[in-house]
Short mmCIF file of C-alpha atoms in Angstrom, two decimals:
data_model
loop_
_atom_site.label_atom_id
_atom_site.label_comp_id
_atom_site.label_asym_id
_atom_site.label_seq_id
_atom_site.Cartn_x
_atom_site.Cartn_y
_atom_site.Cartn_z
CA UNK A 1 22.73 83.64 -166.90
CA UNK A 2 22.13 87.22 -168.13
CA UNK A 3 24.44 86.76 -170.84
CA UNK A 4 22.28 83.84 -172.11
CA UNK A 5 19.04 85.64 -171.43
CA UNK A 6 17.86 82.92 -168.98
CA UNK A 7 15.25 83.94 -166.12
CA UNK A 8 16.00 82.95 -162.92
CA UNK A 9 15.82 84.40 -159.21
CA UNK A 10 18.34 84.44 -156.59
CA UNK A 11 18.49 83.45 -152.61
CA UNK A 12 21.11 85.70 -150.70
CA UNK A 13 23.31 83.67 -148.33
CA UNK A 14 24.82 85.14 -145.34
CA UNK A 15 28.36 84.58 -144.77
CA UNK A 16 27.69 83.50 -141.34
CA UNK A 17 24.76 80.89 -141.66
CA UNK A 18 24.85 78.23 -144.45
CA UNK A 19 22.85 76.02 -142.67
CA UNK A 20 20.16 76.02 -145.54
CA UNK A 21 22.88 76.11 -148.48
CA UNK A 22 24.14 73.02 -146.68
CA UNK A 23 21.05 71.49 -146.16
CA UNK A 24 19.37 72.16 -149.35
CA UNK A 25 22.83 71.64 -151.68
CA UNK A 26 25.30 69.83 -149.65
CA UNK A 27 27.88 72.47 -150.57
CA UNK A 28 28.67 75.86 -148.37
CA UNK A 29 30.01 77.59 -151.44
CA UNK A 30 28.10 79.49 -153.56
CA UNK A 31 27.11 80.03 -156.56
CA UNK A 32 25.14 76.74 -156.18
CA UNK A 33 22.68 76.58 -159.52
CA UNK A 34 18.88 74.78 -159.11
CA UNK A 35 16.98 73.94 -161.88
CA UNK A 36 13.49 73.26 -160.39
CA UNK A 37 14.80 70.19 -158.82
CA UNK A 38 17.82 69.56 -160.29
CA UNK A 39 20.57 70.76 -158.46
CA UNK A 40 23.91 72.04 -159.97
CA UNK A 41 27.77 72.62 -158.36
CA UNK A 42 29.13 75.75 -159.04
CA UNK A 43 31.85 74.02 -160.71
CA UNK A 44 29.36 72.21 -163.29
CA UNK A 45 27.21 75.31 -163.69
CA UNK A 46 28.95 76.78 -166.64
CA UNK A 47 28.58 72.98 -168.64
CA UNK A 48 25.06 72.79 -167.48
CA UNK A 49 24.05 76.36 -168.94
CA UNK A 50 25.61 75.62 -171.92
CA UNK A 51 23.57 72.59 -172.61
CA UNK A 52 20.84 74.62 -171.70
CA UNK A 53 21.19 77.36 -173.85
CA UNK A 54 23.95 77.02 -176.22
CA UNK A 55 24.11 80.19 -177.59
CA UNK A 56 25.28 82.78 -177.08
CA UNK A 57 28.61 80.38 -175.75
CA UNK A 58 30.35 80.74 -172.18
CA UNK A 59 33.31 78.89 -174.82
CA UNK A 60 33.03 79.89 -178.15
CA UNK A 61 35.27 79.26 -181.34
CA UNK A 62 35.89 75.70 -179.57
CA UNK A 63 37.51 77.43 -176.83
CA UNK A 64 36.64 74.94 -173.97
CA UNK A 65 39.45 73.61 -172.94
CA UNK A 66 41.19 76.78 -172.76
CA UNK A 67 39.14 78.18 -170.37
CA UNK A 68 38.38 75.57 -168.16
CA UNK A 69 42.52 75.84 -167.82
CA UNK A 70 42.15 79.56 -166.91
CA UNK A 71 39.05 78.93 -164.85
CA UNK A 72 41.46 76.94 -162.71
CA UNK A 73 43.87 79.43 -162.72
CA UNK A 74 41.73 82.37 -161.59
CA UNK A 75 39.92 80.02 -158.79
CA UNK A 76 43.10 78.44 -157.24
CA UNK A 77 45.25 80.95 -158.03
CA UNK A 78 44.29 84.84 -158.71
CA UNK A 79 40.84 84.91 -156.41
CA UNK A 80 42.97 83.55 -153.46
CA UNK A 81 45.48 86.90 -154.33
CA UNK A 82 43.08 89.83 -154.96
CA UNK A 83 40.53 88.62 -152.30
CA UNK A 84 43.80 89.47 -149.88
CA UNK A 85 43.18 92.98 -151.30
CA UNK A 86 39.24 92.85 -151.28
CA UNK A 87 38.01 91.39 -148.00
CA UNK A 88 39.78 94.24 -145.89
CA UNK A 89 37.62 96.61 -147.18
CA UNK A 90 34.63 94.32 -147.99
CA UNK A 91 34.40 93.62 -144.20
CA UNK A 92 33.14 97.62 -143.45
CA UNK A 93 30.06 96.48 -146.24
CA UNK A 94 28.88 94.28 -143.63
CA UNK A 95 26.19 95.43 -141.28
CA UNK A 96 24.87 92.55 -139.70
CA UNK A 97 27.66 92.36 -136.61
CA UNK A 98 27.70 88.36 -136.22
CA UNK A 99 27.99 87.99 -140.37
CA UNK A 100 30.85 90.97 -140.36
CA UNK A 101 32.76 89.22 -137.14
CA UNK A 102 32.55 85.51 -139.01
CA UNK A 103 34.21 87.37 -141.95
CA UNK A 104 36.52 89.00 -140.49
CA UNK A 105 37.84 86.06 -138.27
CA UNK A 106 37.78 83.82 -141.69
CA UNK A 107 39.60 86.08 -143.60
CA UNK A 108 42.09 88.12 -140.96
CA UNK A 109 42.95 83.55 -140.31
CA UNK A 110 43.98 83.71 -144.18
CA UNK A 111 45.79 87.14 -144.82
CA UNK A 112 46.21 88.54 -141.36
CA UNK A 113 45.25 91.85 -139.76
CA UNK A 114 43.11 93.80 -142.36
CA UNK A 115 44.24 97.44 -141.10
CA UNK A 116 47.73 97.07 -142.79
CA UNK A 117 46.17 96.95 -146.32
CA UNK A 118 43.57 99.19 -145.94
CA UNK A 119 46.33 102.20 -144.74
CA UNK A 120 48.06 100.92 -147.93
CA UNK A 121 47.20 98.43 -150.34
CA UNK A 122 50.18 98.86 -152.86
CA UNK A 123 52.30 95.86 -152.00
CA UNK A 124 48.99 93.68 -152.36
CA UNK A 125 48.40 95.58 -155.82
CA UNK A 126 52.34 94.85 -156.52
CA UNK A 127 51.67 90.85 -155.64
CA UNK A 128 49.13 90.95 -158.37
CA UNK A 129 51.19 93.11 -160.94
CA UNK A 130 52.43 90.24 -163.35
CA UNK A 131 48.94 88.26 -163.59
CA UNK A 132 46.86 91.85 -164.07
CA UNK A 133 50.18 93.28 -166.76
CA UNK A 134 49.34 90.10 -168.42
CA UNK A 135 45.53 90.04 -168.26
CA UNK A 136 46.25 94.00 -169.44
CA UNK A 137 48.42 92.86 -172.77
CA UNK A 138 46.27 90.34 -174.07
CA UNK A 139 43.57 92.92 -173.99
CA UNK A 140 45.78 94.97 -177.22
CA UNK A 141 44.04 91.55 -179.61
CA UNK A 142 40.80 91.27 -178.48
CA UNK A 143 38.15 92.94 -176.66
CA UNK A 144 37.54 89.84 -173.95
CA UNK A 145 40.16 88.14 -172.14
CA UNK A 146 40.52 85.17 -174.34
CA UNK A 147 39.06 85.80 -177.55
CA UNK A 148 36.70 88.53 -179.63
CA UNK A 149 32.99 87.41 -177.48
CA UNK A 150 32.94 87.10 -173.98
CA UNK A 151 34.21 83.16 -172.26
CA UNK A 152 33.48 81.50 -169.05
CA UNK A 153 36.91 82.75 -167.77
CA UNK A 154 35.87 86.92 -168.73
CA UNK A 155 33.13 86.13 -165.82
CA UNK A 156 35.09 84.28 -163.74
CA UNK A 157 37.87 87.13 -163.14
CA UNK A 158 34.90 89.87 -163.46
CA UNK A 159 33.01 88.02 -160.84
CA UNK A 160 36.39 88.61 -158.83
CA UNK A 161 36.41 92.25 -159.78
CA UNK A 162 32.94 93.40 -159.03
CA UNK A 163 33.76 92.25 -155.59
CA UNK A 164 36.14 94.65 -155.52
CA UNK A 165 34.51 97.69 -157.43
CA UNK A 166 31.74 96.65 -154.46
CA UNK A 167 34.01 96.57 -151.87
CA UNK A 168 35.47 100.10 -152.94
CA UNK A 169 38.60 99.02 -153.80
CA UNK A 170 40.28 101.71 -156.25
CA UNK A 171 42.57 100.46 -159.37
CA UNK A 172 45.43 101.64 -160.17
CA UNK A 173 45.45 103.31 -163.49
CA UNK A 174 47.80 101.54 -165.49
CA UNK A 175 45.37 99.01 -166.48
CA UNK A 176 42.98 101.04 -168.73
CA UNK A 177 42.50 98.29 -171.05
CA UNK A 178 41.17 96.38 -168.11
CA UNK A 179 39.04 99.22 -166.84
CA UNK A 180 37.27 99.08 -171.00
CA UNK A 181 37.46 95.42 -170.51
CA UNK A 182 34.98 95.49 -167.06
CA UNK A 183 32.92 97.91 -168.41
CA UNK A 184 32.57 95.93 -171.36
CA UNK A 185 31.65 92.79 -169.33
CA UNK A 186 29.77 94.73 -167.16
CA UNK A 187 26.98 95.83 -170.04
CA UNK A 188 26.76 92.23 -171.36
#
């Protein structure tokens, strides 16, 4: 929405009550997108902003497809991976106890005990190797993940990695291009 230059205001959730998400959207995921009445899935909200505002494009140079393909990806398959790396040291950003014990029984239930990858986080940062040397190499064409401006898919995976950067998880330095690339995303 900042990329498009659209105004809009946003309701924090807490992780451990989504009783008004729920009532209010049906959904206990977020980001959940209202338009005055209209309400929007997160999974629509990309499609709906581009009818909105059209330009500047989530999907330019007919690039659609593509990236709905690699949206997929990064949902089902990379967030799931590098959110085993983030929550153990998102959980100590939590200050309200009842929100930080909901997250940490949610998450240690996925991943198990968070203390192991906090005291070292390199075989979590080895699981994610291929999909970040790859993400790293296709950075030597183009400044964006996919293509020359920005796509859906460059937020998607920095939407991932701002979690981290929040969380205080530290890259490894073999992915500079990646570093320019979130920096890059980051001003937008």
């Amino acid at each position: 929405m900042d990329y498009k230059g659209l105004r809009y205001r946003t309701i924090p959730v807490p992780y451990h009550d989504k009783r008004r998400l729920l009532k209010e959207t049906g959904q206990d995921y977020v980001p959940f997108l209202r338009d005055g009445r209209r309400g929007v899935p997160w999974t629509e909200a990309v499609d709906y902003l581009e009818r909105l505002r059209p330009e500047p494009s989530a999907y330019p140079d007919g690039l659609r497809a593509a990236c709905k393909v690699l949206e997929a990806w990064e949902y089902d398959w990379f967030e799931d991976r590098y959110w085993a790396l983030v929550a153990p040291f998102l959980e100590r950003k939590l200050t309200d106890p009842l929100e930080r014990w909901n997250f940490t029984e949610t998450w240690e239930r996925a991943y198990g005990p968070f203390e192991p990858v906090r005291k070292d986080p390199v075989p979590v940062w080895e699981s994610l190797a291929a999909p970040l040397g790859a993400l790293e190499r296709g950075l030597q064409d183009h400044p964006f993940l996919v293509a020359a401006k920005p796509t859906a898919f460059d937020f998607a995976v920095y939407g991932d990695l701002r979690a981290g950067e929040y969380a205080g998880v530290r890259w490894p330095t073999r992915y500079p291009r990646l570093r320019g690339w979130y920096r890059r995303v980051d001003r937008l």
